[in-house]
């Protein structure tokens, strides 16, 4: 033999020795594990188990202190109707200061009763009769693989069954699965098959899966094997249930249809709320915008005022407004605002306006004029209404007085007039256009035209007195004898566009902050 | 036209006969093989029930003479060494022996409950024979004259007979069914 051959032989021998040592160690470890399981599961002694078609092992446990040498013990076994045989014993260490006496048989017979006796120094210590095919203790399933099935909450578990011929259809398996961190889990049973689908699992969760095997007990029987090594697997993440998604979509669509139907059936109501119609004075001022392009003066000139006056529609639509009282006539004392009956108003106002227009700026002349006017007015009043006199105050008539004013207060008047005049006044003038309230009257003073009162006007009776401002004011008193009059603030031509605004903002109420001021001065601009 | 019609009609009849011959052959076809072991499992469980019931029997449950029963011992290596015919003959011999033994029990048993179990067991043995026939296993009846048949035991108690009966079904009969060729073909 050459050196190389020698070396090869030595190497092969060493490899074999190592492998043998490894396998022996592995077998010893397996036996220790199974022995510990049987020690807990089997009460009888000796404890025996079959690992396959050929291997059969029996052992019993004794304390190291009490146990004698192995030679003292004898293990004899006999099959039914056969002579007994003796099994050589070996000793294996056990946990907790104990010793195991082990008998291992390589040739076994099944489906026949086996009688076992253990003697220690001719004294029988253990006795047992069993059937070998009923004490199987198999190795756990190998190659346990866990995979996803593609469906949510499912895992597919597969394994390789123990390689035992004739016994494949007698095996039952237990698959234990638990969530990560959960010590106890759930168990599923599989019969005579090598894969199982776990259902009802939580989504996106890591699961620990273990498998063990046992024979079903009809033909073959035995103990549960040890659990296989755990395998971890995560389930698929949660997916939107298509049923829920479709139902949500359908419900949303139905709600949208319902809203649409409601909107369409009440579209006029919603349009009115969202885009309120702004009243356009076209209907009332026929031809004002279409023919005259919004030129009110021209329109007034062309159209007759009778259209306004005779149009019952106008006045039926508009409510009579409360007129702020300018004065309360005190006949006993100084006549601040002599009242005038409406019938005599036209004539008297014409005259008054003429007189007023001729008034000077001097204080004395103004005072004298005021006094003169008061007297004249009173006389006129007495003439028309002889019975009035002192009873005038007790009458329910309301009065409107107009007074001239200094320029300084003109702006204030403009503000007061334009802010929120609750009055609507229709003043028709043949000659001059009514652009401003005070200016119109002023112009009315100059011309023959004057404020012609309509046949309908109503006033609130003043409850408060009104102190005259002084001789610098001229007054035009209008007495109401049950005739209603509508006033509308006629602005300048420039401000004609605001007419619509004023019409919109027209309210039939005195603004609260102005309520205490039941009297108001309408200052007539004296253009002189 | 009538001549043509006749020719066509004959052709159709011939075709019909050929088709019928394919679908319905003259000879009766063999029974479908019973490969499902659940049938045997059912028999095994009933035999076990009889064995358990026998343990509670006190009176009128004894045998007057020795009864031959088949040996139930199975060594897988030895079993695989035998061929199919030997295996089948061994199983059928054992079934015949058990049938004889259970017949003797039926005659001597006075316990009504146990008699029902034995009747059931005898019926199951006949069913197993039918199962073997379905697997194309040739019928074999051992010679009645042979006294010292190989592979037999002599038992003296009813309990032993029923125990042998259970073990025989679980062992050799099952191995024969599992390894039957008819069932192997189905699997492959």
XYZ file of C-alpha atoms in Angstrom:
716
model
C 0.000 0.000 0.000
C 1.381 3.313 -1.026
C 1.543 6.335 1.162
C -1.293 8.080 -0.671
C -3.588 5.159 -0.298
C -2.704 4.975 3.330
C -3.491 8.583 3.795
C -6.779 8.232 1.999
C -7.777 5.360 4.160
C -6.927 7.287 7.296
C -8.907 10.273 6.074
C -11.937 8.166 5.253
C -11.711 6.481 8.608
C -11.552 9.801 10.391
C -14.547 11.132 8.463
C -16.528 8.064 9.279
C -15.615 8.342 12.894
C -16.694 11.952 13.011
C -19.955 11.245 11.269
C -20.620 8.323 13.504
C -19.940 10.411 16.519
C -22.227 13.112 15.285
C -25.029 10.712 14.496
C -24.598 8.971 17.801
C -24.755 12.244 19.582
C -27.820 13.185 17.596
C -29.500 9.887 18.395
C -28.678 10.255 22.015
C -30.172 13.706 22.027
C -33.325 12.436 20.316
C -33.645 9.627 22.788
C -33.277 11.994 25.706
C -36.054 14.154 24.354
C -38.385 11.214 23.770
C -37.599 9.695 27.090
C -38.500 12.884 28.870
C -41.797 13.020 26.940
C -42.652 9.424 27.816
C -41.740 9.877 31.412
C -44.478 12.461 31.568
C -47.018 10.658 29.356
C -46.777 6.956 30.299
C -47.479 5.825 33.817
C -46.553 2.160 33.388
C -43.074 0.750 33.644
C -41.065 -0.028 31.666
C -41.864 2.698 29.227
C -41.666 1.436 25.676
C -42.036 3.042 22.315
C -41.621 2.099 18.704
C -39.994 4.622 16.407
C -40.664 2.842 13.134
C -41.179 -0.543 11.600
C -38.122 -2.009 13.255
C -36.853 0.084 16.161
C -38.335 -0.580 19.560
C -37.035 0.847 22.821
C -37.945 0.232 26.421
C -36.534 1.950 29.493
C -37.244 2.659 33.098
C -35.944 5.251 35.483
C -34.253 4.803 38.804
C -32.536 7.063 41.269
C -28.832 6.987 41.059
C -28.491 6.391 44.739
C -30.795 3.410 44.828
C -29.883 1.926 41.465
C -27.393 -0.863 41.334
C -25.090 -1.833 38.572
C -26.697 -2.788 35.319
C -25.733 -6.403 35.793
C -28.237 -6.763 38.534
C -31.106 -6.135 36.154
C -32.530 -8.430 33.505
C -35.019 -7.536 30.802
C -36.929 -10.492 29.380
C -39.614 -10.372 26.701
C -41.797 -13.001 25.074
C -44.266 -12.830 22.214
C -47.485 -14.756 22.404
C -47.018 -18.475 22.053
C -43.258 -18.042 21.801
C -40.300 -18.519 24.054
C -38.919 -15.601 25.928
C -35.750 -13.750 25.115
C -33.444 -11.493 27.016
C -32.579 -7.969 26.021
C -29.163 -6.445 26.810
C -29.470 -3.282 28.906
C -27.622 -0.002 28.655
C -27.474 2.917 31.035
C -28.166 6.519 30.134
C -27.991 9.574 32.369
C -31.151 11.500 33.121
C -31.915 14.877 34.551
C -32.431 15.336 38.254
C -29.878 12.774 39.449
C -31.557 9.793 37.821
C -30.509 6.911 35.655
C -32.213 5.292 32.729
C -31.931 1.573 31.989
C -32.570 1.122 28.298
C -33.390 -1.958 26.202
C -33.309 -1.585 22.467
C -34.709 -4.182 20.073
C -34.053 -4.188 16.326
C -36.375 -6.971 15.410
C -39.951 -6.668 16.481
C -43.243 -8.330 15.710
C -46.495 -6.483 15.528
C -50.119 -7.427 16.022
C -49.122 -9.890 18.668
C -48.975 -9.522 22.394
C -45.586 -8.862 23.920
C -44.953 -9.700 27.548
C -42.094 -7.881 29.293
C -40.574 -8.586 32.666
C -37.808 -6.778 34.461
C -35.945 -8.477 37.264
C -33.433 -7.139 39.637
C -31.495 -9.859 41.208
C -34.214 -12.432 40.473
C -36.880 -10.167 41.844
C -39.396 -8.928 39.366
C -39.671 -5.169 39.576
C -41.607 -4.401 36.417
C -44.143 -6.343 34.374
C -46.025 -5.241 31.318
C -47.956 -6.657 28.326
C -48.349 -4.547 25.258
C -48.819 -4.558 21.538
C -45.944 -2.933 19.702
C -48.080 -1.287 17.014
C -49.939 0.601 19.724
C -46.945 2.429 21.282
C -45.578 4.415 18.409
C -43.677 7.605 19.183
C -42.740 9.183 15.880
C -40.334 11.967 15.013
C -41.987 15.331 14.328
C -42.808 16.188 10.710
C -39.939 17.644 8.766
C -39.667 20.461 6.237
C -42.575 22.418 7.617
C -43.196 25.255 5.165
C -45.689 28.095 5.549
C -46.689 30.147 2.549
C -49.373 32.615 1.559
C -52.356 31.394 -0.407
C -52.919 34.763 -2.045
C -56.077 35.393 -0.067
C -56.358 37.636 2.900
C -56.166 35.978 6.326
C -54.952 32.599 5.031
C -51.755 30.641 5.249
C -50.848 27.369 3.587
C -48.916 24.927 5.798
C -47.243 21.855 4.313
C -44.873 19.260 5.725
C -43.241 15.950 5.003
C -44.848 13.032 6.925
C -42.645 10.538 8.733
C -41.413 7.927 6.277
C -43.410 4.898 7.424
C -44.733 2.488 4.907
C -48.244 1.167 5.335
C -48.965 3.841 7.930
C -49.441 6.993 5.867
C -53.219 6.853 5.979
C -53.221 6.171 9.699
C -51.508 9.418 10.654
C -53.190 12.479 12.086
C -51.522 15.856 12.466
C -52.010 18.816 14.712
C -51.069 22.250 13.406
C -50.612 24.857 16.078
C -50.542 28.528 15.081
C -50.161 31.558 17.307
C -49.703 35.275 16.817
C -46.390 36.833 17.624
C -46.181 37.346 21.358
C -49.098 35.065 22.093
C -47.938 32.032 24.133
C -51.090 30.013 23.572
C -52.379 29.429 20.112
C -55.011 27.554 18.188
C -54.869 24.005 16.921
C -56.129 22.572 13.662
C -56.315 18.842 12.932
C -55.470 17.233 9.613
C -56.012 13.549 8.813
C -53.909 11.530 6.422
C -52.737 14.541 4.444
C -49.575 16.583 4.400
C -50.878 20.137 4.002
C -53.447 22.384 5.588
C -54.846 25.862 4.901
C -55.266 28.070 7.957
C -58.184 30.466 7.678
C -59.558 33.309 9.683
C -56.179 34.829 10.444
C -55.570 38.483 11.124
C -54.106 40.555 8.348
C -50.538 41.813 8.447
C -49.697 39.670 11.491
C -46.748 37.387 12.117
C -47.745 33.832 13.023
C -45.776 30.986 14.551
C -46.667 27.558 13.129
C -45.758 24.150 14.556
C -46.831 20.628 13.566
C -46.874 17.293 15.385
C -47.992 13.843 14.368
C -49.606 10.743 15.881
C -51.148 7.530 14.657
C -54.926 7.474 14.603
C -55.465 4.520 16.978
C -57.570 2.226 14.758
C -54.838 -0.001 13.421
C -51.792 1.740 14.836
C -51.630 3.916 17.893
C -49.109 5.777 19.975
C -48.147 9.056 21.615
C -48.068 12.574 20.198
C -44.727 13.420 18.714
C -42.740 16.456 19.729
C -43.611 19.787 18.071
C -41.655 20.570 14.968
C -39.331 23.571 14.928
C -41.457 26.776 14.734
C -41.845 28.528 11.408
C -42.740 32.242 11.237
C -44.846 33.797 8.524
C -46.642 37.089 8.060
C -50.130 37.255 6.599
C -51.106 39.559 3.775
C -51.972 43.147 4.673
C -55.560 44.155 4.980
C -57.288 44.678 1.722
C -60.334 46.640 0.975
C -63.259 44.344 0.836
C -64.634 44.785 -2.656
C -68.150 44.264 -1.365
C -67.804 47.133 1.095
C -66.262 49.380 -1.548
C -69.019 48.655 -4.034
C -71.755 49.136 -1.454
C -70.253 52.458 -0.390
C -70.117 53.601 -3.965
C -73.716 52.561 -4.601
C -74.985 54.324 -1.484
C -73.076 57.492 -2.339
C -74.491 57.429 -5.821
C -78.034 56.991 -4.516
C -77.605 59.893 -2.090
C -76.276 62.064 -4.878
C -79.295 61.197 -7.032
C -81.664 62.056 -4.193
C -79.985 65.421 -3.661
C -80.144 66.102 -7.362
C -83.849 65.261 -7.472
C -84.554 67.528 -4.505
C -82.556 70.339 -6.083
C -84.307 69.991 -9.415
C -87.776 69.860 -7.896
C -87.151 72.961 -5.809
C -84.777 74.743 -8.107
C -86.813 77.900 -8.125
C -86.696 78.129 -4.369
C -82.946 77.627 -4.278
C -82.365 80.088 -7.075
C -84.358 82.681 -5.205
C -82.301 82.094 -2.104
C -78.930 82.094 -3.789
C -79.598 84.775 -6.373
C -82.422 86.900 -5.080
C -84.120 88.869 -7.747
C -83.375 92.472 -7.430
C -86.516 94.407 -8.065
C -86.169 96.466 -11.133
C -88.257 99.529 -11.405
C -88.918 98.935 -15.053
C -92.483 97.947 -14.427
C -93.202 101.012 -12.477
C -91.351 103.430 -14.641
C -92.597 102.332 -17.970
C -90.277 103.384 -20.693
C -87.785 105.004 -18.337
C -84.936 102.676 -19.162
C -85.985 101.441 -22.538
C -86.905 104.743 -24.146
C -85.203 107.419 -22.139
C -82.132 105.476 -21.077
C -82.626 106.128 -17.419
C -83.005 109.870 -17.768
C -85.611 110.506 -15.148
C -85.976 114.175 -15.834
C -86.645 113.588 -19.422
C -89.002 110.809 -18.595
C -90.863 112.936 -16.177
C -91.044 115.632 -18.712
C -92.448 113.378 -21.344
C -94.752 111.284 -19.394
C -97.594 112.779 -17.535
C -97.639 112.702 -13.755
C -101.129 111.386 -13.946
C -99.734 108.056 -14.828
C -98.370 107.911 -11.374
C -101.289 109.321 -9.686
C -103.927 107.297 -11.375
C -102.014 104.036 -11.225
C -103.660 102.258 -8.448
C -101.096 99.505 -8.676
C -98.380 101.773 -7.465
C -100.082 102.775 -4.364
C -101.594 99.439 -3.666
C -98.171 97.906 -3.586
C -96.560 100.451 -1.422
C -97.577 100.813 2.062
C -98.019 104.118 3.628
C -94.969 105.053 5.507
C -94.714 106.644 8.866
C -93.718 110.200 8.425
C -91.625 111.768 10.999
C -93.367 114.634 12.511
C -91.697 117.955 12.276
C -93.767 119.967 14.617
C -96.570 119.968 16.978
C -98.613 122.994 16.676
C -98.978 125.003 19.838
C -101.606 127.574 19.134
C -101.655 129.056 22.606
C -98.034 129.888 22.535
C -95.714 130.853 19.783
C -96.695 129.397 16.571
C -93.737 127.317 15.547
C -95.348 125.520 12.788
C -98.767 126.614 11.903
C -100.609 123.748 10.447
C -102.227 123.913 7.140
C -104.981 121.884 5.665
C -104.026 119.985 2.599
C -106.547 121.634 0.456
C -105.219 124.936 1.204
C -101.742 123.667 1.152
C -101.103 124.086 -2.452
C -102.145 127.598 -2.587
C -100.689 128.460 0.701
C -97.470 126.754 0.060
C -97.096 128.525 -3.146
C -97.551 131.729 -1.452
C -95.375 130.759 1.380
C -92.665 129.633 -0.840
C -92.712 132.821 -2.642
C -92.522 134.600 0.562
C -89.900 132.349 1.835
C -87.824 132.774 -1.196
C -87.771 136.394 -0.601
C -86.540 136.050 2.898
C -83.272 137.657 3.760
C -80.453 136.397 5.842
C -80.707 138.910 8.512
C -81.812 137.599 11.809
C -84.349 140.246 12.515
C -86.027 139.980 9.200
C -86.123 136.280 9.647
C -87.685 136.528 12.988
C -90.196 139.001 11.777
C -90.925 136.823 8.819
C -91.380 133.778 10.954
C -93.791 135.575 13.137
C -95.671 136.867 10.195
C -95.902 133.495 8.656
C -97.137 131.948 11.807
C -99.909 134.386 12.122
C -100.828 134.016 8.538
C -100.860 130.328 8.787
C -102.988 130.367 11.831
C -105.464 132.556 10.143
C -105.611 130.328 7.204
C -106.125 127.433 9.405
C -108.936 129.035 11.223
C -110.590 129.865 8.014
C -110.531 126.418 6.672
C -111.255 124.756 9.835
C -113.115 126.987 12.122
C -113.456 124.419 14.689
C -109.897 123.556 14.907
C -108.128 126.129 16.942
C -107.044 124.718 20.164
C -108.536 121.502 19.283
C -105.962 121.188 16.641
C -103.609 119.656 19.027
C -106.144 117.145 19.989
C -106.734 116.120 16.428
C -105.144 113.082 15.062
C -103.621 114.823 12.178
C -99.943 114.656 11.568
C -97.947 117.413 10.253
C -94.913 117.838 8.137
C -93.042 121.018 8.206
C -90.249 122.028 5.956
C -87.754 124.631 6.945
C -84.920 126.443 5.233
C -81.542 126.061 6.693
C -78.042 127.422 6.588
C -75.580 125.946 4.257
C -73.633 124.568 7.116
C -76.279 122.097 7.847
C -76.862 121.148 4.307
C -74.452 118.320 4.342
C -75.973 117.058 7.504
C -79.291 117.137 5.854
C -77.977 115.308 2.897
C -76.697 112.656 5.174
C -79.892 112.398 7.063
C -81.867 112.329 3.925
C -79.813 109.844 2.116
C -79.057 107.506 4.888
C -82.273 105.783 5.558
C -85.240 107.823 4.780
C -88.275 105.867 5.519
C -90.255 108.110 3.344
C -91.254 107.883 -0.167
C -92.329 111.054 -1.702
C -93.771 111.575 -5.038
C -93.398 115.146 -5.895
C -94.400 116.150 -9.294
C -93.232 119.314 -10.823
C -94.135 120.492 -14.183
C -91.296 122.703 -14.713
C -88.406 121.657 -12.629
C -87.178 118.133 -12.147
C -87.130 116.927 -8.645
C -83.621 115.940 -8.035
C -83.160 116.795 -4.469
C -85.708 116.862 -1.847
C -84.791 120.177 -0.488
C -83.599 121.615 -3.704
C -86.776 120.639 -5.434
C -88.800 122.403 -2.931
C -86.523 125.254 -3.237
C -86.976 125.251 -6.931
C -90.572 124.760 -6.321
C -90.514 127.916 -4.439
C -89.143 129.769 -7.290
C -91.435 128.349 -9.824
C -95.029 127.995 -9.683
C -94.697 124.358 -9.343
C -94.782 123.081 -5.928
C -94.996 119.956 -4.104
C -98.232 118.541 -5.100
C -99.499 116.190 -2.682
C -101.105 113.051 -3.835
C -104.415 112.073 -2.751
C -103.080 109.437 -0.493
C -100.836 110.123 2.325
C -100.694 109.119 5.883
C -98.775 110.390 8.824
C -98.181 109.368 12.293
C -99.384 111.663 14.906
C -96.485 113.135 16.727
C -96.361 112.608 20.384
C -93.574 114.877 21.168
C -93.304 118.501 20.812
C -90.883 120.113 18.613
C -89.124 123.207 19.452
C -88.494 125.592 16.660
C -84.960 126.266 15.804
C -85.351 129.927 15.377
C -86.450 132.557 13.047
C -84.048 131.460 10.349
C -86.252 128.624 9.379
C -89.171 128.680 7.175
C -91.713 126.041 7.535
C -94.155 124.399 5.373
C -96.829 122.696 7.319
C -98.963 120.095 5.837
C -102.050 118.972 7.575
C -103.405 115.571 7.012
C -107.091 115.123 7.050
C -107.065 111.459 6.431
C -105.376 111.698 3.145
C -102.380 109.488 2.652
C -99.366 110.665 0.929
C -96.359 108.789 -0.253
C -93.017 110.305 -0.147
C -89.968 109.088 -1.906
C -86.598 110.676 -1.649
C -85.839 112.053 -5.054
C -82.179 112.352 -5.414
C -80.157 114.203 -7.940
C -79.891 113.086 -11.460
C -76.473 111.731 -10.667
C -77.798 109.695 -7.927
C -80.599 108.291 -9.996
C -78.889 105.047 -10.016
C -79.387 104.940 -6.334
C -83.090 104.995 -6.689
C -83.150 101.325 -7.055
C -80.942 101.003 -4.058
C -83.199 103.133 -2.016
C -86.143 101.156 -3.194
C -84.475 97.991 -2.135
C -83.544 99.343 1.196
C -86.926 100.753 1.791
C -88.213 99.722 5.079
C -91.439 100.644 6.618
C -89.868 101.323 9.916
C -88.063 104.118 11.531
C -84.514 103.064 12.276
C -84.194 102.305 15.952
C -81.499 104.776 16.607
C -83.611 107.416 15.081
C -86.776 106.573 16.846
C -86.286 109.084 19.584
C -86.148 111.645 16.901
C -89.672 111.669 15.880
C -89.227 115.075 14.571
C -86.966 115.924 11.813
C -86.117 119.009 10.110
C -86.265 119.043 6.454
C -84.189 121.910 5.516
C -85.120 123.613 2.369
C -82.246 124.836 0.512
C -82.884 128.361 -0.306
C -81.481 128.988 -3.628
C -82.785 132.434 -3.530
C -85.475 4.804 -53.080
C -86.760 1.870 -50.962
C -83.610 -0.093 -51.730
C -81.467 2.805 -50.608
C -83.517 3.176 -47.462
C -82.977 -0.476 -46.640
C -79.231 -0.188 -47.042
C -79.140 2.885 -44.837
C -81.295 1.222 -42.214
C -79.036 -1.825 -42.076
C -76.028 0.371 -41.684
C -77.612 2.219 -38.815
C -78.557 -1.000 -37.080
C -75.039 -2.314 -37.472
C -73.636 0.889 -36.096
C -76.018 0.725 -33.164
C -74.990 -2.820 -32.367
C -71.329 -1.928 -32.450
C -71.900 0.961 -30.114
C -73.944 -1.161 -27.752
C -71.249 -3.782 -27.747
C -68.720 -1.201 -26.635
C -70.832 0.255 -23.904
C -72.496 -2.889 -22.707
C -70.206 -5.867 -23.207
C -71.683 -9.312 -22.940
C -69.621 -10.633 -20.056
C -70.272 -9.126 -16.672
C -67.487 -6.785 -15.703
C -65.588 -7.484 -12.514
C -66.727 -5.579 -9.467
C -65.129 -2.264 -8.791
C -62.144 -2.684 -6.475
C -62.798 -1.615 -2.914
C -59.630 0.146 -1.951
C -61.032 2.418 0.717
C -59.645 1.214 4.008
C -62.456 2.811 5.945
C -64.483 -0.318 5.297
C -61.854 -2.419 7.031
C -61.544 0.154 9.790
C -65.244 -0.271 10.428
C -64.843 -4.038 10.714
C -61.881 -3.596 13.045
C -63.821 -1.328 15.343
C -66.736 -3.742 15.523
C -64.366 -6.587 16.333
C -62.832 -4.467 19.068
C -66.273 -3.784 20.476
C -66.887 -7.505 20.618
C -63.588 -8.048 22.426
C -64.446 -5.386 24.978
C -67.911 -6.863 25.470
C -66.348 -10.283 25.994
C -64.367 -9.045 29.004
C -67.569 -8.376 30.883
C -68.924 -11.840 30.225
C -68.968 -14.145 33.230
C -71.183 -17.066 32.577
C -71.641 -19.097 29.442
C -68.688 -17.550 27.760
C -66.286 -20.502 27.742
C -65.062 -22.878 25.048
C -65.377 -26.595 25.497
C -62.512 -27.491 23.170
C -59.416 -26.015 21.635
C -59.915 -23.903 18.586
C -57.454 -23.240 15.812
C -56.943 -19.629 15.017
C -54.518 -17.972 12.601
C -51.299 -16.462 13.806
C -51.458 -12.709 13.767
C -47.749 -11.988 14.093
C -46.458 -9.599 11.463
C -42.845 -8.835 10.744
C -42.640 -6.350 7.976
C -39.425 -7.728 6.524
C -40.768 -11.252 6.500
C -44.062 -10.091 5.043
C -42.404 -8.209 2.227
C -40.333 -11.232 1.406
C -43.491 -13.172 0.574
C -45.120 -12.760 -2.807
C -48.678 -11.625 -3.388
C -50.055 -15.139 -3.786
C -48.551 -16.339 -0.538
C -49.842 -13.336 1.225
C -53.315 -13.803 -0.207
C -53.375 -17.485 0.714
C -52.181 -16.757 4.227
C -54.903 -14.176 4.684
C -57.656 -16.311 3.228
C -56.616 -19.285 5.331
C -56.717 -17.153 8.398
C -60.135 -15.797 7.504
C -61.391 -19.339 7.002
C -60.034 -20.419 10.352
C -61.603 -17.467 12.088
C -64.872 -18.210 10.441
C -64.767 -21.731 11.818
C -63.845 -20.549 15.280
C -66.539 -17.918 15.435
C -69.040 -20.511 14.236
C -68.138 -22.694 17.176
C -68.552 -19.731 19.508
C -71.913 -18.921 18.052
C -73.110 -22.444 18.802
C -71.845 -22.564 22.371
C -72.557 -18.970 23.422
C -75.594 -18.402 25.575
C -75.139 -14.697 26.211
C -77.448 -12.863 23.879
C -75.455 -9.677 23.680
C -72.266 -11.504 22.860
C -74.039 -13.655 20.325
C -74.998 -10.496 18.460
C -71.379 -9.409 18.393
C -70.263 -12.768 17.080
C -72.950 -12.767 14.405
C -71.740 -9.360 13.361
C -68.154 -10.555 13.237
C -69.065 -13.520 11.062
C -70.900 -11.225 8.658
C -67.873 -8.950 8.522
C -65.619 -11.865 7.652
C -67.841 -12.662 4.680
C -67.724 -9.032 3.635
C -63.944 -9.090 3.771
C -63.995 -12.049 1.432
C -66.079 -10.008 -0.957
C -63.619 -7.166 -0.714
C -60.778 -9.523 -1.559
C -62.725 -10.768 -4.543
C -63.174 -7.201 -5.739
C -59.428 -6.802 -5.665
C -59.025 -9.722 -8.082
C -57.500 -11.885 -5.389
C -58.065 -15.471 -6.247
C -60.180 -17.355 -3.818
C -58.392 -19.946 -1.750
C -59.859 -22.403 0.676
C -57.456 -24.397 2.783
C -57.924 -28.142 2.815
C -60.224 -29.163 5.639
C -58.387 -32.346 6.271
C -55.132 -30.667 7.259
C -54.978 -30.636 11.018
C -51.625 -29.094 11.739
C -51.772 -26.179 9.478
C -48.873 -23.871 9.562
C -49.355 -20.548 11.031
C -52.047 -21.500 13.485
C -52.471 -21.332 17.179
C -54.622 -23.235 19.549
C -56.655 -21.191 21.926
C -59.034 -22.243 24.644
C -60.976 -19.112 25.559
C -63.415 -16.899 23.803
C -61.431 -13.827 24.755
C -58.389 -15.176 22.966
C -60.453 -15.935 19.867
C -61.780 -12.402 19.719
C -58.378 -10.945 20.399
C -56.895 -12.938 17.549
C -59.763 -11.860 15.397
C -58.993 -8.163 16.027
C -55.264 -8.534 15.574
C -55.651 -10.535 12.383
C -57.844 -7.902 10.826
C -55.560 -5.091 11.863
C -52.424 -6.858 10.762
C -52.364 -9.225 7.851
C -55.692 -8.424 6.298
C -54.904 -4.742 6.274
C -51.442 -5.251 4.860
C -52.900 -7.342 2.069
C -55.460 -4.681 1.195
C -52.944 -1.862 1.360
C -50.533 -3.712 -0.897
C -53.164 -4.997 -3.341
C -52.260 -4.457 -6.956
C -55.685 -3.213 -7.944
C -55.436 -0.434 -5.431
C -51.882 0.415 -6.403
C -53.017 0.934 -10.007
C -55.671 3.346 -8.893
C -53.152 5.333 -6.917
C -50.656 5.513 -9.780
